[in-house]
């Protein structure tokens, strides 16, 4: 597995975390600018009002300030203290009102009295604030002053993509959502890992498959990308969304719609051989942008890799998903798993044994000597398996699965056999 120091990933997560992001606006641009320092991103804009599939790109939302002043004139809440304090996409408001009228606009979590919830109001014009239950309970009766100084005006929906050309125009898509403010695991972890993957694969001298790393606002970003890339979308042969990859939960691979795509098998193989605790679950049409890619009009084979699962851990979509919730070690582990999945897809292939009648004599061709020069476990068995299954219809991943060997050993065996003239691409 390819190593990247977890500290480097955590440092990027830390830069991305305290930005008041939403689906549009300066927060997204700032985020993409930071990601551009790691990955070769191209920025794409779609104007507000544009029709994208069944959706319309909303007005751009930009926030200057948002706060609440108590009856004594002191600020009881300020979005500067925590980006989750404001309901994302709140419409502008300037008002004085009694606590009883303010209350319907305040959101807290009675079951988690110290956590601020994350709330959005993208497609329904309203405003609101989020706070801890303890803060809410401590608010005295009286008149409050509320300020949301935000603009909702014609602008752009923005995403970033890094495209790394390969020998084939068949593509691998890696997609991370970039719209959540002040949440470290969801999805600064996914953004940071995707950006570093792009950097790592951009540095390779050659790639078999074209790779596309997409950093887009959740739902509307993926929908707009699909709308603007209908032709190109058909080239996506493998894909995964990355989310919640810095927490301490075991890995979960959420399968593509079909569940049997090459990326489903690649993820299963890498996770199984990693020895790390994990589970494989079937596709369902909620979660993150895999649901757009797998919609019936596209059915792109896109799965999702995560640790903590969507909506299933207490820190999810609350202020408890902070920088201490994600660790360098877990980020590094997640990066290694993602990297291995992508390497496998890049290195997979079908071959034909050029001496299929009986077993070729390996000693005479110097292959046993060649084996002595490596320390790859299982390489000799891998060679016999590759020779046996290379009838043009089995891929190297088929070989690895059937032989119960690590994919890199099978790939190394195939390379040796290619060098010694025993194998040819099918
Ligand atoms: Zn989320």
Short mmCIF file of C-alpha atoms and ligand atoms in Angstrom, two decimals:
data_model
loop_
_atom_site.label_atom_id
_atom_site.label_comp_id
_atom_site.label_asym_id
_atom_site.label_seq_id
_atom_site.Cartn_x
_atom_site.Cartn_y
_atom_site.Cartn_z
CA UNK A 1 0.00 0.00 0.00
CA UNK A 2 1.13 3.52 -0.75
CA UNK A 3 1.96 5.55 2.31
CA UNK A 4 1.17 9.16 2.96
CA UNK A 5 1.80 10.59 6.43
CA UNK A 6 -1.49 11.01 8.23
CA UNK A 7 -0.25 14.33 9.60
CA UNK A 8 -0.21 15.76 6.09
CA UNK A 9 -3.84 14.72 5.56
CA UNK A 10 -4.85 16.03 8.97
CA UNK A 11 -3.17 19.37 8.27
CA UNK A 12 -5.23 19.72 5.09
CA UNK A 13 -8.42 18.75 6.96
CA UNK A 14 -7.55 21.44 9.52
CA UNK A 15 -7.25 24.08 6.81
CA UNK A 16 -10.54 23.07 5.22
CA UNK A 17 -12.50 22.70 8.45
CA UNK A 18 -13.20 26.26 9.68
CA UNK A 19 -14.77 27.58 6.48
CA UNK A 20 -18.43 28.58 6.37
CA UNK A 21 -19.13 26.55 3.27
CA UNK A 22 -22.44 25.94 1.61
CA UNK A 23 -23.54 24.66 -1.80
CA UNK A 24 -22.56 27.99 -3.40
CA UNK A 25 -20.67 31.12 -2.41
CA UNK A 26 -17.21 32.18 -1.28
CA UNK A 27 -16.84 29.23 1.10
CA UNK A 28 -16.82 26.78 -1.81
CA UNK A 29 -14.42 28.93 -3.83
CA UNK A 30 -12.05 29.23 -0.88
CA UNK A 31 -12.25 25.47 -0.35
CA UNK A 32 -11.43 24.75 -4.00
CA UNK A 33 -8.53 27.20 -3.83
CA UNK A 34 -7.06 25.29 -0.89
CA UNK A 35 -7.58 21.97 -2.69
CA UNK A 36 -5.90 23.46 -5.77
CA UNK A 37 -2.69 23.74 -3.78
CA UNK A 38 -2.64 19.92 -3.65
CA UNK A 39 -4.40 18.71 -6.81
CA UNK A 40 -4.40 20.14 -10.35
CA UNK A 41 -7.97 21.45 -10.25
CA UNK A 42 -9.94 23.06 -13.03
CA UNK A 43 -12.79 25.24 -11.76
CA UNK A 44 -16.15 24.98 -13.53
CA UNK A 45 -19.03 27.40 -13.04
CA UNK A 46 -22.73 27.04 -13.83
CA UNK A 47 -24.86 30.17 -13.46
CA UNK A 48 -27.75 30.53 -11.03
CA UNK A 49 -31.03 29.76 -12.75
CA UNK A 50 -29.51 27.14 -15.08
CA UNK A 51 -31.69 24.08 -15.52
CA UNK A 52 -29.76 20.96 -14.63
CA UNK A 53 -31.69 17.71 -15.07
CA UNK A 54 -34.81 18.23 -12.93
CA UNK A 55 -33.18 20.95 -10.80
CA UNK A 56 -32.43 24.64 -11.04
CA UNK A 57 -29.14 26.09 -9.86
CA UNK A 58 -30.07 28.30 -6.87
CA UNK A 59 -28.97 31.89 -6.30
CA UNK A 60 -25.48 32.21 -4.86
CA UNK A 61 -25.42 32.55 -1.10
CA UNK A 62 -22.82 34.71 0.59
CA UNK A 63 -22.65 35.52 4.25
CA UNK A 64 -21.15 38.58 5.88
CA UNK A 65 -22.30 38.15 9.44
CA UNK A 66 -24.94 36.44 11.54
CA UNK A 67 -25.56 36.83 15.24
CA UNK A 68 -28.18 37.10 17.98
CA UNK A 69 -28.05 39.68 20.75
CA UNK A 70 -29.76 38.97 24.07
CA UNK A 71 -32.01 41.26 26.12
CA UNK A 72 -28.88 42.68 27.82
CA UNK A 73 -27.42 43.68 24.45
CA UNK A 74 -24.66 41.03 24.56
CA UNK A 75 -24.17 38.59 21.68
CA UNK A 76 -25.44 35.17 22.66
CA UNK A 77 -24.61 33.55 19.31
CA UNK A 78 -22.21 34.49 16.53
CA UNK A 79 -21.48 32.47 13.40
CA UNK A 80 -17.85 33.56 13.77
CA UNK A 81 -17.58 31.37 16.87
CA UNK A 82 -18.89 28.32 15.04
CA UNK A 83 -19.97 27.95 11.43
CA UNK A 84 -22.79 25.59 12.38
CA UNK A 85 -24.54 28.33 14.39
CA UNK A 86 -26.38 29.52 11.29
CA UNK A 87 -28.77 27.41 9.23
CA UNK A 88 -27.00 27.23 5.90
CA UNK A 89 -28.66 29.31 3.17
CA UNK A 90 -30.59 31.40 5.68
CA UNK A 91 -32.29 34.36 4.02
CA UNK A 92 -31.29 37.82 5.27
CA UNK A 93 -33.11 39.10 8.34
CA UNK A 94 -32.79 42.00 10.74
CA UNK A 95 -35.37 41.91 13.52
CA UNK A 96 -36.15 42.45 17.18
CA UNK A 97 -38.39 39.83 18.62
CA UNK A 98 -39.32 38.18 21.92
CA UNK A 99 -37.86 34.77 22.79
CA UNK A 100 -41.21 33.09 22.11
CA UNK A 101 -41.05 34.24 18.47
CA UNK A 102 -37.36 33.48 18.16
CA UNK A 103 -37.70 29.92 19.45
CA UNK A 104 -39.16 28.38 16.24
CA UNK A 105 -35.98 29.57 14.48
CA UNK A 106 -33.64 27.90 17.00
CA UNK A 107 -32.45 24.31 16.59
CA UNK A 108 -30.78 22.18 19.23
CA UNK A 109 -30.36 18.50 20.06
CA UNK A 110 -32.09 17.60 23.34
CA UNK A 111 -30.42 14.17 23.31
CA UNK A 112 -26.91 15.67 22.86
CA UNK A 113 -27.02 18.81 25.02
CA UNK A 114 -23.43 19.89 24.22
CA UNK A 115 -23.55 19.54 20.43
CA UNK A 116 -24.62 22.09 17.83
CA UNK A 117 -26.65 20.49 15.04
CA UNK A 118 -25.99 21.09 11.31
CA UNK A 119 -29.05 22.33 9.45
CA UNK A 120 -29.62 23.62 5.93
CA UNK A 121 -32.41 25.36 4.10
CA UNK A 122 -31.24 25.35 0.50
CA UNK A 123 -34.48 25.19 -1.38
CA UNK A 124 -36.94 26.72 1.09
CA UNK A 125 -36.43 30.38 1.93
CA UNK A 126 -36.16 30.62 5.72
CA UNK A 127 -33.67 31.52 8.42
CA UNK A 128 -32.56 29.90 11.62
CA UNK A 129 -29.79 29.39 14.14
CA UNK A 130 -28.36 26.26 15.72
CA UNK A 131 -27.02 26.01 19.23
CA UNK A 132 -26.44 23.54 22.00
CA UNK A 133 -29.39 22.51 24.13
CA UNK A 134 -27.54 23.96 27.12
CA UNK A 135 -27.27 27.34 25.42
CA UNK A 136 -30.92 27.20 24.45
CA UNK A 137 -32.02 26.35 27.97
CA UNK A 138 -30.02 29.26 29.38
CA UNK A 139 -31.66 31.96 27.22
CA UNK A 140 -33.64 34.37 29.41
CA UNK A 141 -37.02 35.75 28.42
CA UNK A 142 -36.94 39.17 26.80
CA UNK A 143 -36.35 40.85 23.49
CA UNK A 144 -33.66 39.59 21.12
CA UNK A 145 -32.00 41.21 18.17
CA UNK A 146 -31.31 38.99 15.18
CA UNK A 147 -29.02 39.70 12.25
CA UNK A 148 -28.41 37.55 9.21
CA UNK A 149 -26.45 39.69 6.79
CA UNK A 150 -26.41 37.40 3.79
CA UNK A 151 -27.03 37.82 0.11
CA UNK A 152 -28.87 35.50 -2.22
CA UNK A 153 -28.23 36.79 -5.69
CA UNK A 154 -27.50 35.61 -9.23
CA UNK A 155 -24.06 34.03 -9.23
CA UNK A 156 -22.51 30.66 -9.89
CA UNK A 157 -22.51 27.09 -8.74
CA UNK A 158 -18.86 26.09 -8.66
CA UNK A 159 -17.04 22.78 -8.66
CA UNK A 160 -13.47 21.67 -9.16
CA UNK A 161 -12.22 18.71 -11.12
CA UNK A 162 -8.83 17.19 -11.71
CA UNK A 163 -8.67 15.06 -14.83
CA UNK A 164 -5.62 12.85 -15.28
CA UNK A 165 -5.54 11.49 -18.82
CA UNK A 166 -4.87 7.80 -19.29
CA UNK A 167 -4.07 5.62 -22.29
CA UNK A 168 -7.76 4.79 -22.46
CA UNK A 169 -10.56 7.33 -22.25
CA UNK A 170 -12.42 4.97 -19.96
CA UNK A 171 -12.62 6.74 -16.64
CA UNK A 172 -12.39 6.21 -12.91
CA UNK A 173 -14.43 8.80 -11.03
CA UNK A 174 -13.57 9.81 -7.46
CA UNK A 175 -16.13 12.20 -6.04
CA UNK A 176 -16.21 14.16 -2.76
CA UNK A 177 -18.82 16.66 -1.61
CA UNK A 178 -17.52 20.12 -0.69
CA UNK A 179 -20.55 21.87 0.82
CA UNK A 180 -20.52 21.11 4.55
CA UNK A 181 -19.22 23.83 6.89
CA UNK A 182 -17.23 23.13 10.05
CA UNK A 183 -17.51 19.34 9.92
CA UNK A 184 -14.17 17.51 9.85
CA UNK A 185 -15.10 13.93 9.03
CA UNK A 186 -18.03 14.86 6.77
CA UNK A 187 -16.43 15.82 4.51
CA UNK A 188 -13.06 17.50 4.98
CA UNK A 189 -11.66 13.95 5.31
CA UNK A 190 -13.05 12.93 1.91
CA UNK A 191 -11.85 16.14 0.23
CA UNK A 192 -8.35 15.85 1.71
CA UNK A 193 -7.96 12.21 0.73
CA UNK A 194 -9.33 12.75 -2.79
CA UNK A 195 -6.99 15.72 -3.32
CA UNK A 196 -3.95 13.75 -2.20
CA UNK A 197 -4.99 10.79 -4.35
CA UNK A 198 -5.16 13.13 -7.34
CA UNK A 199 -1.69 14.42 -6.54
CA UNK A 200 -0.30 10.92 -6.16
CA UNK A 201 -1.80 9.57 -9.39
CA UNK A 202 -0.89 12.73 -11.30
CA UNK A 203 2.75 11.96 -10.52
CA UNK A 204 2.64 8.52 -12.19
CA UNK A 205 4.51 8.31 -15.49
CA UNK A 206 1.59 6.50 -17.12
CA UNK A 207 -1.98 5.61 -16.34
CA UNK A 208 -4.07 3.00 -18.11
CA UNK A 209 -7.40 4.60 -17.23
CA UNK A 210 -8.27 8.28 -17.24
CA UNK A 211 -8.99 9.52 -13.72
CA UNK A 212 -11.42 12.22 -12.76
CA UNK A 213 -11.46 13.69 -9.26
CA UNK A 214 -14.60 15.71 -8.70
CA UNK A 215 -15.03 18.15 -5.82
CA UNK A 216 -18.63 19.32 -6.02
CA UNK A 217 -21.35 20.56 -3.68
CA UNK A 218 -23.58 17.68 -2.56
CA UNK A 219 -26.58 16.77 -4.73
CA UNK A 220 -26.83 19.93 -6.87
CA UNK A 221 -23.14 19.75 -7.78
CA UNK A 222 -23.29 16.11 -8.86
CA UNK A 223 -26.55 16.75 -10.71
CA UNK A 224 -25.08 19.75 -12.51
CA UNK A 225 -21.97 17.74 -13.42
CA UNK A 226 -24.12 14.93 -14.83
CA UNK A 227 -26.28 17.44 -16.74
CA UNK A 228 -23.21 19.08 -18.29
CA UNK A 229 -21.39 15.82 -19.01
CA UNK A 230 -24.06 13.50 -20.32
CA UNK A 231 -21.85 12.11 -23.10
CA UNK A 232 -18.73 11.90 -21.00
CA UNK A 233 -20.57 10.19 -18.15
CA UNK A 234 -20.80 7.03 -20.25
CA UNK A 235 -17.03 6.74 -20.06
CA UNK A 236 -17.12 6.30 -16.29
CA UNK A 237 -16.39 2.61 -15.82
CA UNK A 238 -15.57 2.74 -12.13
CA UNK A 239 -16.34 5.23 -9.42
CA UNK A 240 -16.51 5.92 -5.73
CA UNK A 241 -17.66 8.69 -3.47
CA UNK A 242 -15.44 9.35 -0.46
CA UNK A 243 -16.94 10.48 2.83
CA UNK A 244 -16.31 10.23 6.58
CA UNK A 245 -12.86 8.66 6.29
CA UNK A 246 -11.10 10.08 9.34
CA UNK A 247 -13.08 8.58 12.23
CA UNK A 248 -12.33 5.36 14.10
CA UNK A 249 -15.22 3.25 12.79
CA UNK A 250 -14.49 0.15 10.69
CA UNK A 251 -14.62 0.67 6.92
CA UNK A 252 -17.85 0.32 5.00
CA UNK A 253 -17.99 -0.21 1.27
CA UNK A 254 -21.43 0.65 -0.08
CA UNK A 255 -21.78 -1.22 -3.35
CA UNK A 256 -22.81 0.28 -6.66
CA UNK A 257 -26.39 -0.30 -7.82
CA UNK A 258 -25.44 -3.55 -9.58
CA UNK A 259 -23.20 -4.59 -6.72
CA UNK A 260 -20.99 -6.66 -9.03
CA UNK A 261 -19.05 -3.91 -10.79
CA UNK A 262 -15.29 -4.19 -11.03
CA UNK A 263 -14.93 -1.47 -8.40
CA UNK A 264 -17.15 -3.44 -6.01
CA UNK A 265 -14.85 -6.41 -6.44
CA UNK A 266 -11.72 -4.24 -6.20
CA UNK A 267 -12.93 -2.67 -2.95
CA UNK A 268 -13.90 -6.06 -1.54
CA UNK A 269 -10.51 -7.52 -2.45
CA UNK A 270 -8.46 -4.64 -1.04
CA UNK A 271 -10.45 -4.49 2.20
CA UNK A 272 -10.37 -8.25 2.67
CA UNK A 273 -6.60 -8.46 2.09
CA UNK A 274 -5.90 -5.39 4.27
CA UNK A 275 -6.86 -7.24 7.42
CA UNK A 276 -8.73 -4.14 8.56
CA UNK A 277 -12.24 -4.54 10.01
CA UNK A 278 -14.85 -3.69 7.40
CA UNK A 279 -18.28 -4.48 6.07
CA UNK A 280 -19.83 -4.51 2.62
CA UNK A 281 -23.36 -3.21 2.24
CA UNK A 282 -25.77 -3.02 -0.65
CA UNK A 283 -26.70 0.14 -2.49
CA UNK A 284 -29.59 2.28 -1.23
CA UNK A 285 -30.80 5.52 -2.82
CA UNK A 286 -29.80 7.95 -0.07
CA UNK A 287 -26.47 8.86 1.47
CA UNK A 288 -24.16 10.89 -0.77
CA UNK A 289 -23.77 11.54 -4.47
CA UNK A 290 -23.52 7.87 -5.39
CA UNK A 291 -27.31 8.08 -5.54
CA UNK A 292 -27.11 10.57 -8.42
CA UNK A 293 -24.49 8.56 -10.33
CA UNK A 294 -26.49 5.34 -9.86
CA UNK A 295 -29.85 6.88 -10.86
CA UNK A 296 -31.63 4.91 -13.62
CA UNK A 297 -30.75 7.40 -16.37
CA UNK A 298 -27.02 6.95 -15.68
CA UNK A 299 -26.43 3.80 -13.65
CA UNK A 300 -22.75 4.56 -13.36
CA UNK A 301 -20.94 1.88 -11.35
CA UNK A 302 -20.14 4.13 -8.38
CA UNK A 303 -19.85 2.80 -4.85
CA UNK A 304 -19.00 4.67 -1.67
CA UNK A 305 -16.16 4.24 0.79
CA UNK A 306 -16.67 5.47 4.32
CA UNK A 307 -15.86 4.63 7.91
CA UNK A 308 -18.65 6.13 10.04
CA UNK A 309 -21.89 5.56 8.15
CA UNK A 310 -24.28 8.27 6.98
CA UNK A 311 -26.53 9.21 9.92
CA UNK A 312 -25.41 6.30 12.08
CA UNK A 313 -23.01 7.78 14.61
CA UNK A 314 -23.84 10.40 17.24
CA UNK A 315 -21.25 12.94 16.03
CA UNK A 316 -22.76 12.89 12.51
CA UNK A 317 -23.91 16.36 11.38
CA UNK A 318 -23.08 17.96 14.72
CA UNK A 319 -20.29 20.11 16.13
CA UNK A 320 -18.87 16.93 17.71
CA UNK A 321 -17.59 16.09 14.20
CA UNK A 322 -14.59 18.32 14.81
CA UNK A 323 -10.83 18.10 14.31
CA UNK A 324 -10.42 15.83 17.33
CA UNK A 325 -12.92 13.37 15.85
CA UNK A 326 -10.59 12.60 12.93
CA UNK A 327 -7.09 11.23 13.46
CA UNK A 328 -3.96 11.22 11.31
CA UNK A 329 -3.68 7.43 11.67
CA UNK A 330 -7.22 6.78 10.40
CA UNK A 331 -6.82 9.24 7.55
CA UNK A 332 -3.58 7.54 6.51
CA UNK A 333 -5.24 4.12 6.63
CA UNK A 334 -8.15 5.38 4.51
CA UNK A 335 -5.76 6.94 2.01
CA UNK A 336 -3.89 3.64 1.69
CA UNK A 337 -7.12 1.69 1.09
CA UNK A 338 -8.35 4.18 -1.54
CA UNK A 339 -4.97 4.22 -3.21
CA UNK A 340 -4.86 0.42 -3.39
CA UNK A 341 -8.34 0.26 -4.91
CA UNK A 342 -7.36 2.77 -7.60
CA UNK A 343 -4.01 1.05 -8.23
CA UNK A 344 -5.84 -2.23 -8.67
CA UNK A 345 -8.21 -0.74 -11.24
CA UNK A 346 -5.27 0.82 -13.08
CA UNK A 347 -3.30 -2.43 -13.08
CA UNK A 348 -6.06 -4.90 -13.83
CA UNK A 349 -6.16 -6.50 -17.26
CA UNK A 350 -6.79 -9.67 -19.27
CA UNK A 351 -4.02 -11.74 -20.79
CA UNK A 352 -3.49 -14.75 -22.98
CA UNK A 353 -1.04 -17.53 -22.12
CA UNK A 354 1.14 -17.94 -25.24
CA UNK A 355 2.00 -21.54 -24.31
CA UNK A 356 -1.38 -22.82 -23.25
CA UNK A 357 -0.70 -26.49 -24.08
CA UNK A 358 0.54 -27.95 -20.85
CA UNK A 359 2.60 -25.97 -18.41
CA UNK A 360 5.49 -24.01 -19.97
CA UNK A 361 8.91 -24.93 -18.65
CA UNK A 362 9.66 -22.07 -16.30
CA UNK A 363 13.19 -23.09 -15.27
CA UNK A 364 14.48 -23.13 -18.83
CA UNK A 365 13.22 -19.56 -19.27
CA UNK A 366 14.99 -18.31 -16.17
CA UNK A 367 11.76 -17.63 -14.29
CA UNK A 368 12.79 -19.43 -11.12
CA UNK A 369 15.95 -17.36 -11.10
CA UNK A 370 13.84 -14.22 -11.59
CA UNK A 371 11.68 -15.27 -8.66
CA UNK A 372 14.74 -15.50 -6.43
CA UNK A 373 15.34 -11.79 -6.95
CA UNK A 374 12.06 -10.76 -5.34
CA UNK A 375 10.52 -11.12 -1.92
CA UNK A 376 6.88 -10.91 -2.95
CA UNK A 377 4.96 -13.56 -1.01
CA UNK A 378 3.06 -16.01 -3.16
CA UNK A 379 4.73 -14.93 -6.38
CA UNK A 380 5.46 -18.47 -7.57
CA UNK A 381 1.88 -19.61 -6.99
CA UNK A 382 0.67 -16.41 -8.59
CA UNK A 383 2.66 -17.24 -11.73
CA UNK A 384 1.05 -20.66 -12.03
CA UNK A 385 -2.41 -19.19 -11.45
CA UNK A 386 -1.87 -16.43 -14.01
CA UNK A 387 -0.69 -18.97 -16.60
CA UNK A 388 -3.67 -21.18 -15.91
CA UNK A 389 -6.36 -18.52 -15.96
CA UNK A 390 -4.94 -16.41 -18.78
CA UNK A 391 -7.27 -17.72 -21.45
CA UNK A 392 -8.38 -14.23 -22.48
CA UNK A 393 -11.54 -14.27 -20.41
CA UNK A 394 -10.19 -13.90 -16.87
CA UNK A 395 -8.78 -10.68 -15.46
CA UNK A 396 -5.92 -10.47 -12.99
CA UNK A 397 -8.50 -9.59 -10.34
CA UNK A 398 -10.25 -12.88 -11.17
CA UNK A 399 -6.92 -14.60 -10.63
CA UNK A 400 -6.31 -12.86 -7.29
CA UNK A 401 -9.81 -13.73 -6.07
CA UNK A 402 -9.70 -17.34 -7.19
CA UNK A 403 -6.16 -17.96 -5.95
CA UNK A 404 -6.68 -16.08 -2.68
CA UNK A 405 -3.57 -14.00 -3.35
CA UNK A 406 -2.83 -10.29 -3.01
CA UNK A 407 -3.48 -8.45 -6.25
CA UNK A 408 0.02 -6.87 -6.31
CA UNK A 409 1.58 -10.38 -6.27
CA UNK A 410 -0.61 -11.42 -9.21
CA UNK A 411 0.29 -8.24 -11.07
CA UNK A 412 4.00 -8.85 -10.41
CA UNK A 413 3.66 -12.43 -11.70
CA UNK A 414 1.96 -11.22 -14.86
CA UNK A 415 4.76 -8.67 -15.41
CA UNK A 416 7.40 -11.39 -15.09
CA UNK A 417 5.54 -13.62 -17.52
CA UNK A 418 5.13 -10.74 -19.97
CA UNK A 419 8.87 -10.01 -19.78
CA UNK A 420 9.63 -13.67 -20.51
CA UNK A 421 7.34 -13.86 -23.50
CA UNK A 422 4.81 -16.20 -21.95
CA UNK A 423 1.89 -13.79 -21.86
CA UNK A 424 0.30 -11.27 -24.17
CA UNK A 425 -2.54 -8.79 -23.61
CA UNK A 426 -5.85 -10.44 -24.53
ZN1 LIG B 1 -23.30 15.17 5.48
#
